[in-house]
Amino acid sequence: MIAQVHGTVAAIGATWVVVDVNGLGLRIGTTPRTTAMLRVGGEALLHTAMIVREDDMSLYGFAERDERECFALCLSASGVGPKLALAIVSVLSPGQLVAAVHSEDLGQLTQVPGIGRKGAQKIILELRDRVAALGVEDPPTVPTAGAQPWREQVCEGLESLGWSSRDAEAAADAVAGLAESEPMPSVSTLMKAALASLARA
C-alpha cells in the first residue's frame, strides 16, 4: 500500500493533483481543501490511500493524516465507495463527522451529495463505535493559489460531488460576494459557503 507521496506538483484540478515523484507522475484524487493548499511547481507531501479493484487502481491523497483516516473510516461503512467517501471528507472535516455521528445529526450528513436520510442513518449506525479514533480539529484554512480561478474550482468541485453544472454555477454566483470581499479567498471556505447555499435552495 502506498501510504505517502512526496514530490513536486505538476498539475492541479478541483479534486485531483498530479505529483511528480522522480519523473513518475501520479494522479491523486483529493478534496478541494487539499488542493487549496498546493500550487503548481511547489512541494507536496500527501498522506495517501490506495484503492485496488479488478478494473481500477486509484490513489487518494490528503494534506492532513486525519482526513485520510476519515476517508478510510467512511469506506468501512457498507455501500460507501471511494467517490462518496471523498465527498464526505470534502464536505465535513473529521471533527464535524465525529460530532454528526455522536449527535446523530442527519442534517449534517445529508449535506453530502449522494447521502439521503436512510443512508445517513446507516452510516451513523455503522460508524458510531469507530469514530473515536479520529481527531477532532478542523484542518487549517490556506488561501488558494492565485493561478487557480476560484469560480472554476468551486464549480468543478461541486460537479465532482454530484451537483449539476447549473446548480454549481448558481452556487458560485451565490458566493461571488464572499469571494470579492476576500483578497485571497480559500477554495475550502467558498466550497462550504456554496454547499450551504445549495442546502438552502
PDB file of C-alpha atoms in Angstrom:
ATOM      1  CA  MET A   1       0.000   0.000   0.000  1.00  0.00           C
ATOM      2  CA  ILE A   2       1.248   3.494  -0.851  1.00  0.00           C
ATOM      3  CA  ALA A   3       0.774   5.450   2.381  1.00  0.00           C
ATOM      4  CA  GLN A   4       2.596   8.671   1.493  1.00  0.00           C
ATOM      5  CA  VAL A   5       3.641  10.592  -1.613  1.00  0.00           C
ATOM      6  CA  HIS A   6       6.285  13.321  -1.634  1.00  0.00           C
ATOM      7  CA  GLY A   7       7.152  15.230  -4.783  1.00  0.00           C
ATOM      8  CA  THR A   8       6.566  18.278  -6.972  1.00  0.00           C
ATOM      9  CA  VAL A   9       3.088  19.364  -8.015  1.00  0.00           C
ATOM     10  CA  ALA A  10       2.831  19.104 -11.815  1.00  0.00           C
ATOM     11  CA  ALA A  11      -0.883  19.901 -12.255  1.00  0.00           C
ATOM     12  CA  ILE A  12      -3.918  20.717 -10.121  1.00  0.00           C
ATOM     13  CA  GLY A  13      -7.671  20.272 -10.571  1.00  0.00           C
ATOM     14  CA  ALA A  14     -10.529  20.854  -8.147  1.00  0.00           C
ATOM     15  CA  THR A  15     -10.459  17.268  -6.845  1.00  0.00           C
ATOM     16  CA  TRP A  16      -7.164  15.875  -8.141  1.00  0.00           C
ATOM     17  CA  VAL A  17      -3.474  16.655  -8.324  1.00  0.00           C
ATOM     18  CA  VAL A  18      -0.584  15.225 -10.322  1.00  0.00           C
ATOM     19  CA  VAL A  19       2.572  14.806  -8.245  1.00  0.00           C
ATOM     20  CA  ASP A  20       5.912  14.231  -9.962  1.00  0.00           C
ATOM     21  CA  VAL A  21       7.934  11.731  -7.936  1.00  0.00           C
ATOM     22  CA  ASN A  22      11.373  11.395  -9.520  1.00  0.00           C
ATOM     23  CA  GLY A  23       9.929  11.624 -13.024  1.00  0.00           C
ATOM     24  CA  LEU A  24       6.868   9.475 -12.322  1.00  0.00           C
ATOM     25  CA  GLY A  25       3.615  11.437 -12.471  1.00  0.00           C
ATOM     26  CA  LEU A  26       0.972  10.173 -10.045  1.00  0.00           C
ATOM     27  CA  ARG A  27      -2.618  11.392 -10.440  1.00  0.00           C
ATOM     28  CA  ILE A  28      -4.142  11.512  -6.971  1.00  0.00           C
ATOM     29  CA  GLY A  29      -7.749  12.185  -6.050  1.00  0.00           C
ATOM     30  CA  THR A  30      -8.059  14.897  -3.387  1.00  0.00           C
ATOM     31  CA  THR A  31     -10.522  17.141  -1.606  1.00  0.00           C
ATOM     32  CA  PRO A  32     -10.863  20.825  -2.579  1.00  0.00           C
ATOM     33  CA  ARG A  33      -9.430  21.601   0.872  1.00  0.00           C
ATOM     34  CA  THR A  34      -6.230  19.744  -0.011  1.00  0.00           C
ATOM     35  CA  THR A  35      -5.826  21.237  -3.492  1.00  0.00           C
ATOM     36  CA  ALA A  36      -6.254  24.700  -1.961  1.00  0.00           C
ATOM     37  CA  MET A  37      -3.029  24.078  -0.040  1.00  0.00           C
ATOM     38  CA  LEU A  38      -0.994  23.256  -3.151  1.00  0.00           C
ATOM     39  CA  ARG A  39       0.432  25.153  -6.109  1.00  0.00           C
ATOM     40  CA  VAL A  40       1.951  24.002  -9.403  1.00  0.00           C
ATOM     41  CA  GLY A  41       5.721  23.750  -9.060  1.00  0.00           C
ATOM     42  CA  GLY A  42       5.514  23.568  -5.281  1.00  0.00           C
ATOM     43  CA  GLU A  43       6.293  20.681  -2.993  1.00  0.00           C
ATOM     44  CA  ALA A  44       3.579  18.262  -1.929  1.00  0.00           C
ATOM     45  CA  LEU A  45       3.517  15.779   0.923  1.00  0.00           C
ATOM     46  CA  LEU A  46       0.273  13.819   0.846  1.00  0.00           C
ATOM     47  CA  HIS A  47      -0.986  11.078   3.127  1.00  0.00           C
ATOM     48  CA  THR A  48      -2.452   8.575   0.692  1.00  0.00           C
ATOM     49  CA  ALA A  49      -4.844   5.652   0.485  1.00  0.00           C
ATOM     50  CA  MET A  50      -4.629   3.195  -2.401  1.00  0.00           C
ATOM     51  CA  ILE A  51      -7.822   1.603  -3.679  1.00  0.00           C
ATOM     52  CA  VAL A  52      -7.377  -1.531  -5.791  1.00  0.00           C
ATOM     53  CA  ARG A  53     -10.253  -3.079  -7.692  1.00  0.00           C
ATOM     54  CA  GLU A  54     -10.493  -5.582 -10.523  1.00  0.00           C
ATOM     55  CA  ASP A  55     -10.740  -2.868 -13.163  1.00  0.00           C
ATOM     56  CA  ASP A  56      -9.173   0.107 -11.384  1.00  0.00           C
ATOM     57  CA  MET A  57      -6.265   1.188  -9.213  1.00  0.00           C
ATOM     58  CA  SER A  58      -6.553   4.662  -7.712  1.00  0.00           C
ATOM     59  CA  LEU A  59      -4.700   6.851  -5.230  1.00  0.00           C
ATOM     60  CA  TYR A  60      -6.377   9.360  -2.932  1.00  0.00           C
ATOM     61  CA  GLY A  61      -4.281  11.899  -1.060  1.00  0.00           C
ATOM     62  CA  PHE A  62      -4.822  14.300   1.833  1.00  0.00           C
ATOM     63  CA  ALA A  63      -2.797  17.120   3.347  1.00  0.00           C
ATOM     64  CA  GLU A  64      -3.780  16.004   6.835  1.00  0.00           C
ATOM     65  CA  ARG A  65      -3.409  12.466   8.179  1.00  0.00           C
ATOM     66  CA  ASP A  66      -6.749  12.783   9.984  1.00  0.00           C
ATOM     67  CA  GLU A  67      -8.501  13.339   6.647  1.00  0.00           C
ATOM     68  CA  ARG A  68      -7.008  10.128   5.264  1.00  0.00           C
ATOM     69  CA  GLU A  69      -8.145   8.233   8.350  1.00  0.00           C
ATOM     70  CA  CYS A  70     -11.606   9.770   7.978  1.00  0.00           C
ATOM     71  CA  PHE A  71     -11.689   8.676   4.316  1.00  0.00           C
ATOM     72  CA  ALA A  72     -10.692   5.114   5.284  1.00  0.00           C
ATOM     73  CA  LEU A  73     -13.282   5.076   8.054  1.00  0.00           C
ATOM     74  CA  CYS A  74     -16.041   6.141   5.669  1.00  0.00           C
ATOM     75  CA  LEU A  75     -15.017   3.369   3.274  1.00  0.00           C
ATOM     76  CA  SER A  76     -15.561   0.846   6.063  1.00  0.00           C
ATOM     77  CA  ALA A  77     -19.296   1.606   6.014  1.00  0.00           C
ATOM     78  CA  SER A  78     -21.237  -0.687   3.708  1.00  0.00           C
ATOM     79  CA  GLY A  79     -22.356   0.966   0.483  1.00  0.00           C
ATOM     80  CA  VAL A  80     -19.763   3.751   0.708  1.00  0.00           C
ATOM     81  CA  GLY A  81     -17.275   3.721  -2.172  1.00  0.00           C
ATOM     82  CA  PRO A  82     -14.262   5.969  -2.819  1.00  0.00           C
ATOM     83  CA  LYS A  83     -16.294   8.686  -4.602  1.00  0.00           C
ATOM     84  CA  LEU A  84     -18.814   9.003  -1.767  1.00  0.00           C
ATOM     85  CA  ALA A  85     -16.110   8.766   0.911  1.00  0.00           C
ATOM     86  CA  LEU A  86     -14.212  11.586  -0.819  1.00  0.00           C
ATOM     87  CA  ALA A  87     -17.426  13.637  -0.952  1.00  0.00           C
ATOM     88  CA  ILE A  88     -17.952  13.138   2.788  1.00  0.00           C
ATOM     89  CA  VAL A  89     -14.408  14.261   3.588  1.00  0.00           C
ATOM     90  CA  SER A  90     -14.801  17.203   1.188  1.00  0.00           C
ATOM     91  CA  VAL A  91     -17.936  18.467   2.923  1.00  0.00           C
ATOM     92  CA  LEU A  92     -17.226  17.528   6.545  1.00  0.00           C
ATOM     93  CA  SER A  93     -13.993  17.831   8.487  1.00  0.00           C
ATOM     94  CA  PRO A  94     -13.052  14.835  10.661  1.00  0.00           C
ATOM     95  CA  GLY A  95     -14.278  16.755  13.702  1.00  0.00           C
ATOM     96  CA  GLN A  96     -17.603  17.557  12.058  1.00  0.00           C
ATOM     97  CA  LEU A  97     -18.083  13.900  11.079  1.00  0.00           C
ATOM     98  CA  VAL A  98     -17.377  12.763  14.636  1.00  0.00           C
ATOM     99  CA  ALA A  99     -19.839  15.316  16.003  1.00  0.00           C
ATOM    100  CA  ALA A 100     -22.503  14.378  13.445  1.00  0.00           C
ATOM    101  CA  VAL A 101     -22.212  10.667  14.237  1.00  0.00           C
ATOM    102  CA  HIS A 102     -22.165  11.145  18.011  1.00  0.00           C
ATOM    103  CA  SER A 103     -25.152  13.515  17.960  1.00  0.00           C
ATOM    104  CA  GLU A 104     -26.943  11.544  15.218  1.00  0.00           C
ATOM    105  CA  ASP A 105     -27.197  14.740  13.190  1.00  0.00           C
ATOM    106  CA  LEU A 106     -28.762  13.574   9.932  1.00  0.00           C
ATOM    107  CA  GLY A 107     -28.811  17.127   8.596  1.00  0.00           C
ATOM    108  CA  GLN A 108     -25.023  17.324   8.580  1.00  0.00           C
ATOM    109  CA  LEU A 109     -24.592  14.073   6.690  1.00  0.00           C
ATOM    110  CA  THR A 110     -27.357  14.771   4.180  1.00  0.00           C
ATOM    111  CA  GLN A 111     -25.443  17.881   3.084  1.00  0.00           C
ATOM    112  CA  VAL A 112     -23.201  15.435   1.237  1.00  0.00           C
ATOM    113  CA  PRO A 113     -24.453  14.804  -2.320  1.00  0.00           C
ATOM    114  CA  GLY A 114     -25.497  11.175  -2.627  1.00  0.00           C
ATOM    115  CA  ILE A 115     -26.494  10.713   1.020  1.00  0.00           C
ATOM    116  CA  GLY A 116     -30.186  10.720   1.916  1.00  0.00           C
ATOM    117  CA  ARG A 117     -31.770  10.268   5.332  1.00  0.00           C
ATOM    118  CA  LYS A 118     -31.691   6.468   5.188  1.00  0.00           C
ATOM    119  CA  GLY A 119     -28.085   6.478   4.046  1.00  0.00           C
ATOM    120  CA  ALA A 120     -27.157   8.903   6.828  1.00  0.00           C
ATOM    121  CA  GLN A 121     -28.881   6.726   9.423  1.00  0.00           C
ATOM    122  CA  LYS A 122     -26.991   3.677   8.173  1.00  0.00           C
ATOM    123  CA  ILE A 123     -23.637   5.486   8.258  1.00  0.00           C
ATOM    124  CA  ILE A 124     -24.282   6.715  11.815  1.00  0.00           C
ATOM    125  CA  LEU A 125     -25.234   3.216  12.945  1.00  0.00           C
ATOM    126  CA  GLU A 126     -22.146   1.614  11.406  1.00  0.00           C
ATOM    127  CA  LEU A 127     -19.615   4.271  12.423  1.00  0.00           C
ATOM    128  CA  ARG A 128     -20.903   5.067  15.907  1.00  0.00           C
ATOM    129  CA  ASP A 129     -18.366   2.812  17.629  1.00  0.00           C
ATOM    130  CA  ARG A 130     -15.480   3.595  15.252  1.00  0.00           C
ATOM    131  CA  VAL A 131     -15.223   7.395  15.114  1.00  0.00           C
ATOM    132  CA  ALA A 132     -13.446   7.742  18.459  1.00  0.00           C
ATOM    133  CA  ALA A 133     -10.112   7.074  16.730  1.00  0.00           C
ATOM    134  CA  LEU A 134     -10.413  10.221  14.581  1.00  0.00           C
ATOM    135  CA  GLY A 135      -9.008  13.642  15.533  1.00  0.00           C
ATOM    136  CA  VAL A 136     -11.469  16.447  16.176  1.00  0.00           C
ATOM    137  CA  GLU A 137      -9.574  19.524  14.989  1.00  0.00           C
ATOM    138  CA  ASP A 138     -10.519  21.170  11.732  1.00  0.00           C
ATOM    139  CA  PRO A 139      -7.650  21.335   9.203  1.00  0.00           C
ATOM    140  CA  PRO A 140      -6.181  24.798   8.676  1.00  0.00           C
ATOM    141  CA  THR A 141      -7.636  27.045   6.003  1.00  0.00           C
ATOM    142  CA  VAL A 142      -4.994  28.060   3.479  1.00  0.00           C
ATOM    143  CA  PRO A 143      -5.533  30.614   0.692  1.00  0.00           C
ATOM    144  CA  THR A 144      -5.778  29.163  -2.771  1.00  0.00           C
ATOM    145  CA  ALA A 145      -3.051  29.924  -5.302  1.00  0.00           C
ATOM    146  CA  GLY A 146      -3.798  32.990  -7.422  1.00  0.00           C
ATOM    147  CA  ALA A 147      -3.324  30.995 -10.605  1.00  0.00           C
ATOM    148  CA  GLN A 148      -6.427  28.916  -9.831  1.00  0.00           C
ATOM    149  CA  PRO A 149      -9.680  30.810 -10.571  1.00  0.00           C
ATOM    150  CA  TRP A 150     -11.970  30.291  -7.598  1.00  0.00           C
ATOM    151  CA  ARG A 151     -15.143  30.014  -9.678  1.00  0.00           C
ATOM    152  CA  GLU A 152     -13.760  27.223 -11.853  1.00  0.00           C
ATOM    153  CA  GLN A 153     -12.514  25.284  -8.825  1.00  0.00           C
ATOM    154  CA  VAL A 154     -15.778  25.671  -6.918  1.00  0.00           C
ATOM    155  CA  CYS A 155     -17.907  24.613  -9.905  1.00  0.00           C
ATOM    156  CA  GLU A 156     -15.620  21.701 -10.721  1.00  0.00           C
ATOM    157  CA  GLY A 157     -15.607  20.599  -7.103  1.00  0.00           C
ATOM    158  CA  LEU A 158     -19.401  20.754  -6.778  1.00  0.00           C
ATOM    159  CA  GLU A 159     -19.920  18.855 -10.027  1.00  0.00           C
ATOM    160  CA  SER A 160     -17.490  16.154  -8.883  1.00  0.00           C
ATOM    161  CA  LEU A 161     -19.591  15.814  -5.718  1.00  0.00           C
ATOM    162  CA  GLY A 162     -22.727  15.156  -7.769  1.00  0.00           C
ATOM    163  CA  TRP A 163     -24.325  18.568  -8.364  1.00  0.00           C
ATOM    164  CA  SER A 164     -25.384  19.580 -11.864  1.00  0.00           C
ATOM    165  CA  SER A 165     -23.438  22.259 -13.735  1.00  0.00           C
ATOM    166  CA  ARG A 166     -26.461  24.578 -13.462  1.00  0.00           C
ATOM    167  CA  ASP A 167     -26.619  24.145  -9.672  1.00  0.00           C
ATOM    168  CA  ALA A 168     -22.841  24.601  -9.431  1.00  0.00           C
ATOM    169  CA  GLU A 169     -22.968  27.857 -11.379  1.00  0.00           C
ATOM    170  CA  ALA A 170     -25.859  29.122  -9.240  1.00  0.00           C
ATOM    171  CA  ALA A 171     -23.935  28.303  -6.070  1.00  0.00           C
ATOM    172  CA  ALA A 172     -20.856  30.075  -7.449  1.00  0.00           C
ATOM    173  CA  ASP A 173     -22.990  33.150  -8.115  1.00  0.00           C
ATOM    174  CA  ALA A 174     -24.296  32.959  -4.542  1.00  0.00           C
ATOM    175  CA  VAL A 175     -20.788  33.128  -3.058  1.00  0.00           C
ATOM    176  CA  ALA A 176     -19.393  35.691  -5.503  1.00  0.00           C
ATOM    177  CA  GLY A 177     -19.836  38.447  -2.928  1.00  0.00           C
ATOM    178  CA  LEU A 178     -17.817  36.491  -0.376  1.00  0.00           C
ATOM    179  CA  ALA A 179     -15.080  35.853  -2.942  1.00  0.00           C
ATOM    180  CA  GLU A 180     -14.868  39.547  -3.839  1.00  0.00           C
ATOM    181  CA  SER A 181     -14.753  40.613  -0.195  1.00  0.00           C
ATOM    182  CA  GLU A 182     -11.648  38.498   0.395  1.00  0.00           C
ATOM    183  CA  PRO A 183      -8.382  39.384  -1.365  1.00  0.00           C
ATOM    184  CA  MET A 184      -7.347  35.696  -1.498  1.00  0.00           C
ATOM    185  CA  PRO A 185     -10.380  33.540  -0.621  1.00  0.00           C
ATOM    186  CA  SER A 186      -9.693  29.872   0.117  1.00  0.00           C
ATOM    187  CA  VAL A 187     -11.443  27.290  -2.023  1.00  0.00           C
ATOM    188  CA  SER A 188     -12.497  25.329   1.072  1.00  0.00           C
ATOM    189  CA  THR A 189     -14.241  28.422   2.523  1.00  0.00           C
ATOM    190  CA  LEU A 190     -16.021  29.116  -0.761  1.00  0.00           C
ATOM    191  CA  MET A 191     -16.974  25.437  -1.158  1.00  0.00           C
ATOM    192  CA  LYS A 192     -18.561  25.381   2.297  1.00  0.00           C
ATOM    193  CA  ALA A 193     -20.491  28.567   1.519  1.00  0.00           C
ATOM    194  CA  ALA A 194     -21.583  27.188  -1.858  1.00  0.00           C
ATOM    195  CA  LEU A 195     -22.755  23.921  -0.272  1.00  0.00           C
ATOM    196  CA  ALA A 196     -24.673  25.894   2.340  1.00  0.00           C
ATOM    197  CA  SER A 197     -26.415  27.892  -0.391  1.00  0.00           C
ATOM    198  CA  LEU A 198     -27.404  24.680  -2.176  1.00  0.00           C
ATOM    199  CA  ALA A 199     -28.747  23.216   1.073  1.00  0.00           C
ATOM    200  CA  ARG A 200     -30.979  26.286   1.486  1.00  0.00           C
ATOM    201  CA  ALA A 201     -32.263  26.105  -2.100  1.00  0.00           C
TER     202      ALA A 201
END
